[in-house]
Structures are given as structure tokens and as C-alpha cells.
mmCIF file of C-alpha atoms in Angstrom:
data_model
loop_
_atom_site.group_PDB
_atom_site.id
_atom_site.type_symbol
_atom_site.label_atom_id
_atom_site.label_comp_id
_atom_site.label_asym_id
_atom_site.label_seq_id
_atom_site.Cartn_x
_atom_site.Cartn_y
_atom_site.Cartn_z
ATOM 1 C CA MET H 1 -0.215 -0.057 -0.359
ATOM 2 C CA ARG H 2 2.959 2.326 0.052
ATOM 3 C CA TRP H 3 2.345 3.080 -3.702
ATOM 4 C CA PHE H 4 -0.804 4.847 -2.105
ATOM 5 C CA LYS H 5 0.156 6.528 0.154
ATOM 6 C CA ASN H 6 2.689 8.783 -0.878
ATOM 7 C CA ARG H 7 0.084 9.455 -4.120
ATOM 8 C CA LYS H 8 -0.987 13.461 -4.303
ATOM 9 C CA ILE H 9 -3.819 14.328 -2.036
ATOM 10 C CA GLY H 10 -6.028 14.205 -5.092
ATOM 11 C CA THR H 11 -5.081 11.382 -6.089
ATOM 12 C CA LYS H 12 -5.998 9.798 -2.785
ATOM 13 C CA LEU H 13 -9.458 10.953 -3.018
ATOM 14 C CA MET H 14 -10.190 10.061 -6.010
ATOM 15 C CA ILE H 15 -8.528 6.721 -5.952
ATOM 16 C CA GLY H 16 -11.645 7.222 -2.965
ATOM 17 C CA PHE H 17 -14.350 7.966 -4.591
ATOM 18 C CA ILE H 18 -14.250 5.047 -6.831
ATOM 19 C CA ILE H 19 -14.238 3.146 -4.530
ATOM 20 C CA VAL H 20 -17.101 4.736 -3.531
ATOM 21 C CA THR H 21 -19.050 4.574 -6.060
ATOM 22 C CA ILE H 22 -17.829 1.135 -7.404
ATOM 23 C CA LEU H 23 -19.704 -0.046 -3.107
ATOM 24 C CA THR H 24 -22.945 2.382 -4.090
ATOM 25 C CA GLY H 25 -23.508 0.787 -7.449
ATOM 26 C CA MET H 26 -23.273 -2.276 -5.039
ATOM 27 C CA ILE H 27 -25.125 -1.738 -2.556
ATOM 28 C CA GLY H 28 -27.757 -0.552 -5.366
ATOM 29 C CA TYR H 29 -28.598 -3.327 -6.353
ATOM 30 C CA ILE H 30 -28.624 -5.167 -3.219
ATOM 31 C CA GLY H 31 -30.835 -3.252 -1.898
ATOM 32 C CA ILE H 32 -33.857 -3.340 -5.853
ATOM 33 C CA ILE H 33 -33.077 -6.827 -5.572
ATOM 34 C CA SER H 34 -34.580 -6.724 -1.821
ATOM 35 C CA MET H 35 -36.707 -4.269 -3.056
ATOM 36 C CA ARG H 36 -38.907 -6.906 -4.926
ATOM 37 C CA LYS H 37 -39.313 -9.061 -2.004
ATOM 38 C CA ILE H 38 -40.044 -6.843 0.155
ATOM 39 C CA ASN H 39 -42.583 -4.226 -2.295
ATOM 40 C CA THR H 40 -41.448 -1.661 -0.877
ATOM 41 C CA SER H 41 -44.456 -0.121 -1.772
ATOM 42 C CA TYR H 42 -47.052 -0.857 0.692
ATOM 43 C CA THR H 43 -44.977 1.764 2.228
ATOM 44 C CA GLU H 44 -45.508 4.082 0.259
ATOM 45 C CA MET H 45 -49.776 3.869 -0.444
ATOM 46 C CA TYR H 46 -49.705 3.484 3.485
ATOM 47 C CA GLU H 47 -48.306 7.506 3.986
ATOM 48 C CA ARG H 48 -50.850 8.136 0.986
ATOM 49 C CA ASN H 49 -54.495 7.041 3.181
ATOM 50 C CA THR H 50 -52.236 9.214 6.361
ATOM 51 C CA VAL H 51 -53.884 12.536 5.015
ATOM 52 C CA PRO H 52 -57.166 11.190 5.398
ATOM 53 C CA LEU H 53 -56.018 9.638 8.501
ATOM 54 C CA GLY H 54 -54.666 12.422 9.633
ATOM 55 C CA ILE H 55 -57.566 15.266 8.911
ATOM 56 C CA MET H 56 -60.468 12.710 11.163
ATOM 57 C CA GLY H 57 -58.291 12.553 14.249
ATOM 58 C CA GLU H 58 -58.123 16.149 14.214
ATOM 59 C CA ILE H 59 -61.731 16.380 13.787
ATOM 60 C CA SER H 60 -62.469 13.972 16.829
ATOM 61 C CA SER H 61 -59.972 15.415 18.274
ATOM 62 C CA ASP H 62 -61.605 18.794 18.396
ATOM 63 C CA PHE H 63 -64.957 17.252 18.289
ATOM 64 C CA LEU H 64 -63.813 15.741 21.833
ATOM 65 C CA ARG H 65 -63.026 19.867 22.874
ATOM 66 C CA ILE H 66 -65.778 20.773 21.907
ATOM 67 C CA ARG H 67 -67.988 18.346 24.536
ATOM 68 C CA VAL H 68 -65.425 19.325 27.343
ATOM 69 C CA ASN H 69 -66.260 22.741 26.898
ATOM 70 C CA MET H 70 -69.648 21.674 26.799
ATOM 71 C CA LEU H 71 -69.579 20.543 30.127
ATOM 72 C CA TYR H 72 -67.334 22.986 32.228
ATOM 73 C CA MET H 73 -69.886 25.300 30.292
ATOM 74 C CA PHE H 74 -71.630 23.399 33.971
ATOM 75 C CA VAL H 75 -68.911 23.196 35.887
ATOM 76 C CA ASN H 76 -68.831 27.618 35.300
ATOM 77 C CA THR H 77 -71.824 29.312 34.612
ATOM 78 C CA SER H 78 -69.481 32.520 34.802
ATOM 79 C CA LYS H 79 -67.930 31.449 31.716
ATOM 80 C CA VAL H 80 -70.831 30.784 29.291
ATOM 81 C CA THR H 81 -69.416 33.401 27.140
ATOM 82 C CA GLU H 82 -66.076 32.503 27.085
ATOM 83 C CA TYR H 83 -65.967 28.148 26.697
ATOM 84 C CA GLU H 84 -69.113 29.092 24.189
ATOM 85 C CA SER H 85 -65.929 31.626 21.948
ATOM 86 C CA ASN H 86 -63.624 28.060 21.641
ATOM 87 C CA VAL H 87 -66.716 25.809 20.872
ATOM 88 C CA ASP H 88 -67.178 28.685 17.719
ATOM 89 C CA ILE H 89 -62.629 28.204 17.154
ATOM 90 C CA LEU H 90 -63.153 24.427 17.142
ATOM 91 C CA ARG H 91 -66.260 24.399 15.387
ATOM 92 C CA GLY H 92 -64.661 26.399 12.744
ATOM 93 C CA ALA H 93 -61.554 24.603 12.698
ATOM 94 C CA ILE H 94 -63.950 21.350 12.081
ATOM 95 C CA ASP H 95 -66.339 22.268 8.678
ATOM 96 C CA GLN H 96 -61.950 24.179 7.508
ATOM 97 C CA LYS H 97 -60.680 20.028 8.193
ATOM 98 C CA LEU H 98 -64.234 18.568 6.008
ATOM 99 C CA THR H 99 -63.923 21.053 3.570
ATOM 100 C CA LEU H 100 -60.147 19.529 2.795
ATOM 101 C CA PHE H 101 -61.000 15.627 3.815
ATOM 102 C CA GLU H 102 -63.618 16.574 1.062
ATOM 103 C CA LYS H 103 -61.136 16.533 -1.736
ATOM 104 C CA GLU H 104 -60.153 12.871 -0.249
ATOM 105 C CA ILE H 105 -63.037 11.203 -1.527
ATOM 106 C CA ASP H 106 -64.092 9.582 -2.719
ATOM 107 C CA THR H 107 -67.733 7.684 -3.633
ATOM 108 C CA LYS H 108 -67.120 4.560 -1.137
ATOM 109 C CA GLN H 109 -66.780 6.639 0.974
ATOM 110 C CA GLU H 110 -69.568 9.662 0.628
ATOM 111 C CA GLN H 111 -72.234 7.771 2.532
ATOM 112 C CA GLU H 112 -70.293 7.883 5.819
ATOM 113 C CA TYR H 113 -69.215 11.569 5.085
ATOM 114 C CA GLN H 114 -72.942 12.068 4.549
ATOM 115 C CA LYS H 115 -73.733 10.539 8.296
ATOM 116 C CA LEU H 116 -70.608 12.061 9.949
ATOM 117 C CA LYS H 117 -71.943 15.157 8.720
ATOM 118 C CA ALA H 118 -75.952 15.165 9.561
ATOM 119 C CA GLY H 119 -74.387 14.134 13.085
ATOM 120 C CA LEU H 120 -72.630 16.989 13.079
ATOM 121 C CA THR H 121 -74.870 19.474 12.534
ATOM 122 C CA GLN H 122 -77.273 17.751 14.479
ATOM 123 C CA TYR H 123 -74.880 18.476 17.565
ATOM 124 C CA THR H 124 -74.624 22.222 17.471
ATOM 125 C CA ALA H 125 -78.490 23.073 16.708
ATOM 126 C CA ILE H 126 -77.673 21.277 19.825
ATOM 127 C CA CYS H 127 -74.836 22.629 22.015
ATOM 128 C CA ASN H 128 -76.636 25.891 20.845
ATOM 129 C CA LYS H 129 -80.253 25.759 22.910
ATOM 130 C CA VAL H 130 -77.745 23.954 25.031
ATOM 131 C CA ILE H 131 -75.794 27.956 25.322
ATOM 132 C CA GLU H 132 -79.122 29.687 25.203
ATOM 133 C CA ALA H 133 -80.952 28.144 28.558
ATOM 134 C CA LEU H 134 -78.032 28.121 30.288
ATOM 135 C CA LYS H 135 -77.422 33.011 29.905
ATOM 136 C CA THR H 136 -81.430 31.735 30.761
ATOM 137 C CA GLY H 137 -80.481 30.745 33.633
ATOM 138 C CA LYS H 138 -82.022 27.354 32.578
ATOM 139 C CA GLN H 139 -79.372 25.152 33.685
ATOM 140 C CA GLU H 140 -81.699 21.761 34.441
ATOM 141 C CA GLU H 141 -83.635 22.717 31.129
ATOM 142 C CA ALA H 142 -80.363 22.794 29.650
ATOM 143 C CA MET H 143 -78.991 19.456 30.722
ATOM 144 C CA THR H 144 -81.619 17.820 29.776
ATOM 145 C CA ILE H 145 -81.739 18.809 25.553
ATOM 146 C CA LEU H 146 -77.446 18.020 26.114
ATOM 147 C CA GLN H 147 -78.630 14.555 27.130
ATOM 148 C CA THR H 148 -80.535 14.625 23.231
ATOM 149 C CA GLY H 149 -76.810 15.520 21.806
ATOM 150 C CA LYS H 150 -75.424 11.891 22.453
ATOM 151 C CA VAL H 151 -77.623 9.942 19.960
ATOM 152 C CA ALA H 152 -75.659 12.560 17.679
ATOM 153 C CA GLY H 153 -71.947 12.196 18.769
ATOM 154 C CA GLU H 154 -72.497 8.731 18.931
ATOM 155 C CA GLN H 155 -73.390 9.137 15.506
ATOM 156 C CA VAL H 156 -70.161 10.834 14.434
ATOM 157 C CA ASP H 157 -67.461 9.370 17.248
ATOM 158 C CA GLN H 158 -69.617 6.322 14.495
ATOM 159 C CA ALA H 159 -68.694 8.035 10.626
ATOM 160 C CA ILE H 160 -65.295 9.019 12.120
ATOM 161 C CA LYS H 161 -64.480 5.454 12.373
ATOM 162 C CA THR H 162 -65.512 4.163 9.697
ATOM 163 C CA LEU H 163 -63.968 6.901 7.965
ATOM 164 C CA PHE H 164 -60.929 5.472 9.846
ATOM 165 C CA GLU H 165 -61.119 1.864 9.018
ATOM 166 C CA PHE H 166 -62.304 2.559 5.806
ATOM 167 C CA ASN H 167 -59.009 4.464 4.400
ATOM 168 C CA ILE H 168 -56.739 1.922 6.287
ATOM 169 C CA GLN H 169 -58.156 -0.920 4.506
ATOM 170 C CA GLU H 170 -58.678 1.146 1.417
ATOM 171 C CA ALA H 171 -54.389 1.290 1.947
ATOM 172 C CA ASP H 172 -53.932 -1.755 2.027
ATOM 173 C CA THR H 173 -56.610 -2.874 -1.048
ATOM 174 C CA LYS H 174 -54.208 -0.272 -3.136
ATOM 175 C CA ALA H 175 -50.496 -1.592 -2.146
ATOM 176 C CA LYS H 176 -50.696 -4.433 -3.265
ATOM 177 C CA GLU H 177 -51.674 -3.708 -6.229
ATOM 178 C CA ASN H 178 -48.566 -2.044 -6.843
ATOM 179 C CA LEU H 179 -47.055 -5.207 -7.080
ATOM 180 C CA ILE H 180 -46.918 -4.301 -10.791
ATOM 181 C CA GLU H 181 -45.612 -1.524 -10.769
ATOM 182 C CA THR H 182 -41.996 -2.975 -9.162
ATOM 183 C CA ASN H 183 -40.524 -2.881 -12.699
ATOM 184 C CA THR H 184 -40.783 0.363 -12.829
ATOM 185 C CA VAL H 185 -39.585 1.198 -9.749
ATOM 186 C CA THR H 186 -36.701 -1.767 -10.130
ATOM 187 C CA LEU H 187 -36.121 0.503 -14.149
ATOM 188 C CA MET H 188 -35.770 3.621 -12.242
ATOM 189 C CA MET H 189 -34.082 3.194 -9.429
ATOM 190 C CA VAL H 190 -30.807 1.500 -11.843
ATOM 191 C CA LEU H 191 -31.217 5.210 -13.255
ATOM 192 C CA ILE H 192 -31.561 7.199 -10.126
ATOM 193 C CA ILE H 193 -27.554 4.738 -9.208
ATOM 194 C CA ALA H 194 -26.492 5.533 -12.674
ATOM 195 C CA VAL H 195 -26.457 8.806 -12.358
ATOM 196 C CA ALA H 196 -25.629 9.044 -8.843
ATOM 197 C CA MET H 197 -22.274 7.226 -10.013
ATOM 198 C CA ILE H 198 -22.267 9.774 -12.671
ATOM 199 C CA VAL H 199 -22.706 12.561 -9.985
ATOM 200 C CA ALA H 200 -19.705 11.469 -7.955
ATOM 201 C CA LEU H 201 -17.274 10.527 -9.916
ATOM 202 C CA PHE H 202 -17.822 14.717 -10.352
ATOM 203 C CA LEU H 203 -18.057 14.986 -6.889
ATOM 204 C CA GLY H 204 -14.840 13.782 -6.350
ATOM 205 C CA SER H 205 -12.915 15.409 -8.423
ATOM 206 C CA TRP H 206 -13.942 18.200 -7.958
ATOM 207 C CA LEU H 207 -13.752 18.586 -4.593
ATOM 208 C CA ALA H 208 -10.108 17.208 -5.829
ATOM 209 C CA ARG H 209 -9.231 19.933 -6.985
ATOM 210 C CA MET H 210 -11.567 22.176 -4.037
ATOM 211 C CA ILE H 211 -7.936 20.374 -1.326
ATOM 212 C CA SER H 212 -5.284 20.236 -3.099
ATOM 213 C CA LYS H 213 -4.965 24.184 -4.682
ATOM 214 C CA PRO H 214 -4.940 25.268 -0.922
ATOM 215 C CA VAL H 215 -2.823 22.874 0.714
ATOM 216 C CA LYS H 216 0.210 23.576 -2.308
ATOM 217 C CA GLN H 217 -0.499 26.816 -1.535
ATOM 218 C CA VAL H 218 0.823 26.429 1.458
ATOM 219 C CA ALA H 219 3.493 24.277 0.629
ATOM 220 C CA GLU H 220 4.193 27.049 -1.565
ATOM 221 C CA ALA H 221 4.081 29.527 1.456
ATOM 222 C CA ALA H 222 5.911 27.359 3.263
ATOM 223 C CA GLU H 223 8.889 27.106 0.882
ATOM 224 C CA ARG H 224 9.548 30.808 0.748
ATOM 225 C CA LEU H 225 9.359 31.156 4.720
ATOM 226 C CA ALA H 226 11.499 28.602 4.763
ATOM 227 C CA ILE H 227 14.272 30.849 2.771
ATOM 228 C CA GLY H 228 13.503 34.595 4.935
ATOM 229 C CA ASP H 229 10.690 35.416 2.453
ATOM 230 C CA ILE H 230 7.776 36.511 4.827
ATOM 231 C CA ASP H 231 6.716 39.113 2.944
ATOM 232 C CA ILE H 232 3.747 36.059 2.144
ATOM 233 C CA ALA H 233 -0.270 36.874 2.106
ATOM 234 C CA ILE H 234 -2.801 33.882 1.523
ATOM 235 C CA GLN H 235 -6.498 33.812 1.984
ATOM 236 C CA ALA H 236 -8.292 31.225 2.796
ATOM 237 C CA SER H 237 -11.348 30.440 0.576
ATOM 238 C CA SER H 238 -13.345 27.665 2.611
ATOM 239 C CA GLN H 239 -15.359 27.473 6.858
ATOM 240 C CA ASP H 240 -13.166 23.818 6.050
ATOM 241 C CA GLU H 241 -10.653 21.932 8.075
ATOM 242 C CA ILE H 242 -7.877 23.055 4.964
ATOM 243 C CA GLY H 243 -9.940 27.223 5.114
ATOM 244 C CA ASP H 244 -8.367 26.843 9.152
ATOM 245 C CA LEU H 245 -5.116 25.277 7.654
ATOM 246 C CA VAL H 246 -4.564 28.074 6.134
ATOM 247 C CA ARG H 247 -6.161 30.209 9.091
ATOM 248 C CA SER H 248 -3.346 29.169 10.969
ATOM 249 C CA PHE H 249 -0.425 29.062 8.353
ATOM 250 C CA THR H 250 -1.314 32.971 7.913
ATOM 251 C CA LYS H 251 -0.778 34.298 12.604
ATOM 252 C CA MET H 252 2.395 32.536 11.617
ATOM 253 C CA VAL H 253 3.485 33.939 9.154
ATOM 254 C CA ASP H 254 1.892 36.922 10.701
ATOM 255 C CA ASN H 255 3.604 36.280 14.163
ATOM 256 C CA ILE H 256 6.967 35.137 12.371
ATOM 257 C CA ARG H 257 6.721 39.220 10.467
ATOM 258 C CA GLU H 258 5.488 40.837 13.594
ATOM 259 C CA GLY H 259 8.952 39.031 15.344
ATOM 260 C CA ALA H 260 10.698 40.166 12.189
ATOM 261 C CA THR H 261 8.878 44.178 12.725
ATOM 262 C CA THR H 262 10.917 44.001 16.532
ATOM 263 C CA VAL H 263 13.898 43.042 15.295
ATOM 264 C CA ALA H 264 13.670 45.576 12.567
ATOM 265 C CA GLU H 265 13.456 48.600 15.490
ATOM 266 C CA ILE H 266 15.647 46.811 18.575
ATOM 267 C CA ALA H 267 17.777 47.208 15.479
ATOM 268 C CA ALA H 268 17.019 50.402 14.882
ATOM 269 C CA GLY H 269 17.967 51.318 18.419
ATOM 270 C CA ASN H 270 14.124 51.256 18.757
ATOM 271 C CA LEU H 271 14.156 50.027 23.415
ATOM 272 C CA GLU H 272 11.348 51.256 23.816
ATOM 273 C CA ILE H 273 9.016 48.553 21.854
ATOM 274 C CA HIS H 274 6.884 45.995 23.021
ATOM 275 C CA VAL H 275 6.657 42.705 21.568
ATOM 276 C CA GLU H 276 2.347 41.706 22.439
ATOM 277 C CA GLU H 277 2.726 37.699 23.797
ATOM 278 C CA LYS H 278 0.086 35.400 21.788
ATOM 279 C CA SER H 279 0.254 33.165 24.921
ATOM 280 C CA ASN H 280 2.071 31.507 28.039
ATOM 281 C CA LYS H 281 3.858 29.243 25.551
ATOM 282 C CA ASP H 282 4.678 31.865 22.978
ATOM 283 C CA VAL H 283 8.432 31.356 23.193
ATOM 284 C CA LEU H 284 9.112 34.093 20.708
ATOM 285 C CA GLY H 285 7.670 37.228 22.189
ATOM 286 C CA LYS H 286 8.539 35.887 25.309
ATOM 287 C CA ASN H 287 12.637 36.463 24.864
ATOM 288 C CA LEU H 288 12.674 39.821 22.668
ATOM 289 C CA ASN H 289 10.234 41.059 25.283
ATOM 290 C CA TYR H 290 13.447 39.189 27.494
ATOM 291 C CA MET H 291 16.321 40.462 25.082
ATOM 292 C CA ILE H 292 14.800 44.275 24.722
ATOM 293 C CA ARG H 293 15.162 43.677 28.757
ATOM 294 C CA ASN H 294 18.076 42.689 28.800
ATOM 295 C CA ILE H 295 19.395 46.237 26.101
ATOM 296 C CA HIS H 296 18.485 48.234 28.673
ATOM 297 C CA ALA H 297 19.443 46.765 31.849
ATOM 298 C CA VAL H 298 23.387 47.463 29.742
ATOM 299 C CA VAL H 299 22.399 50.549 28.206
ATOM 300 C CA ALA H 300 21.072 51.987 31.607
ATOM 301 C CA ASP H 301 24.333 51.141 32.759
ATOM 302 C CA ILE H 302 27.035 52.894 30.258
ATOM 303 C CA ASN H 303 25.255 55.800 30.872
ATOM 304 C CA MET H 304 25.416 55.529 34.313
ATOM 305 C CA LEU H 305 29.110 54.831 33.699
ATOM 306 C CA ALA H 306 30.256 57.464 31.663
ATOM 307 C CA THR H 307 28.370 60.168 33.991
ATOM 308 C CA SER H 308 29.903 59.045 36.569
ATOM 309 C CA ALA H 309 33.359 58.911 34.450
ATOM 310 C CA LEU H 310 32.036 62.644 33.408
ATOM 311 C CA GLU H 311 31.346 63.744 36.741
ATOM 312 C CA GLY H 312 35.174 62.168 37.876
ATOM 313 C CA ARG H 313 33.593 59.550 39.672
ATOM 314 C CA LEU H 314 36.102 56.053 38.851
ATOM 315 C CA GLN H 315 34.994 54.268 41.024
ATOM 316 C CA ALA H 316 31.905 53.922 39.898
ATOM 317 C CA ARG H 317 30.685 50.099 38.636
ATOM 318 C CA ALA H 318 28.421 48.418 37.375
ATOM 319 C CA ASP H 319 26.549 45.528 39.129
ATOM 320 C CA VAL H 320 27.445 42.589 36.239
ATOM 321 C CA SER H 321 25.233 39.936 38.520
ATOM 322 C CA ALA H 322 21.972 41.693 36.657
ATOM 323 C CA HIS H 323 23.387 41.085 33.806
ATOM 324 C CA VAL H 324 23.503 37.074 32.037
ATOM 325 C CA GLY H 325 25.985 35.806 29.297
ATOM 326 C CA GLU H 326 28.056 38.380 27.647
ATOM 327 C CA TYR H 327 26.626 41.543 28.629
ATOM 328 C CA ARG H 328 28.677 40.351 31.625
ATOM 329 C CA LYS H 329 31.810 40.267 30.441
#
């Protein structure tokens, strides 16, 4: 495998994507064979029937909430108006859902659907009478009227249940019919896999160029930096790992350039400069500041000795213990 290890990054990526493409094709082929056995059309057909099932579920929930609000009116008669408003909102929601459901039903469901609408209409009329009685303080009369709505409520519940069962059975029947379409789906999958392989090859080539180009730029910049050239400027064009590498390299170049500038200032006699240390591990910054302090100390002692000589104090001496290395001499 040494020959592969020594390849360029772009070549490695291309080989990797070719292998992945071949594997994808094999997996796709195996998936097609498996798909023909389990017949995924069952799932698709059930999903198509979940819309009316979901609508019926929401209608059932809203209808239950209407009944609960009607009961709350008897518990707290002072809030009849508030509960009436809740009931009106729920009625409007049911009407909207019925409109949606009408788009999904066929003639086989029409009879049960009409029973559902009739039951809702009858129950709505009873609720209106109950609310009117409660508003006039006739609580016992309102309870009697509400009890007459039991039949209408059961009719609604039964219609919803029947429509639920019908949609489930219809989904199962349609799923069986879809078995005939398996060959068509198989051909479609073959075409999709072929397109996916082409896309994968194109993607591999594109990624290879996208990665190898900035890496090459960093390598060339590193070569220039190695021979002392700090006039380097490269820009990261992405937010991925390669972009992070370029940004990190740029920070390193900036740090070296700052150090070189500091050294140039010191060489020019500027000892007032201070290097900002990037971290506790910034060896270059620490040592530059250390060098500046040492030179400051030497210059201070030289100035002291010169001043002492001019004043005739020839016995004056510098404190050599304050210096290190060659500066002590």
C-alpha cells in the first residue's frame, strides 16, 4: 500500500471516490433485489392514505374538545361566553378540516361522510340550545337538552371510526395493486443509481481540486518562509479543515513577521517597543521582550558609567550580577 500512501492528496481522493462509487453501485444493486422482495410500495400507499386519517384524527380531537367545553359550561356558568367562544373556534376548525377531507374522499366514503356531517349539524344545533338555556339561567333544562345530543355524538364517533377503518383497508388494497409496478420502480432505481455514480465521480474530481489547490499554496508559502521570505499573503476560501489550515498558517506568518519587525526596530535603536505575547507558550514573544529588557539594562549601566566618568567618579562600577551571558563581560 506504499504506492497509495505516496500519492498526491487529489489522487488519493479520486481513488477513494472511485471505490466509493463502485461500492455504491453494488449496494444499489443489492438494494434493488431486496426491494423487489419486500415491495416498498406498501409503505408508499399507506403514506398516501395518512392525510385523510390525520384529518379524521384532528376532527375527532376537536369534537371531543367541543364536548368538554360544553360540560365546563355547567361547572362554571359564569364563563359560558368564554366556553361558547372556544366552541365556535373549534367548529370553524372542524369545518376547515371537513373541506380538506372532501378533497380526499371517493364515492365509497360519501355515505359515511354525509352521516358525519349530519351528526355534526345535529349536535351543533343541540349545543346552541344548551348555550341559550344556560345564558338565561335554565341549567336543568340545558342539561336535559344536552343529554338528547348523546345520539348525535355517537353518530359522529361511529362515522369517524368507519372512515378510519375504510382508509386503512383502502391503503392495504392499493398496496397490493402496486405489486404490478415493481418492475417500473426497479428500472427507475437503476437510472437513479447510474446518475448517482456520475455525480459521485464529478464530486470526487471537484473536491480533489478544491482541496489540493489551497494545500499547494500553503506548501509554496512554507517554502518561501523557510528561506526567510516573510512577504507572504494567502487567503482562505472555505470554512472547512483546509480553510482552518490556511488561516492557522496565516497567523503563523503574521507572528513571524511581527517578530521580524520587532527585531528590526531593536536593531534601529528603538528599545521602547514591546512585543504582545500571544500566550504563555509564546517563546518568541517572551524571548524578544527578555532581550529588550537585557539591552535596556546594559544601556542603562553604560549611561551610568559614562555619567560617573564625566563627573570624576572613576570608582563607579556596574552591577554585573544584573546581567547574563556575554552582557556580564
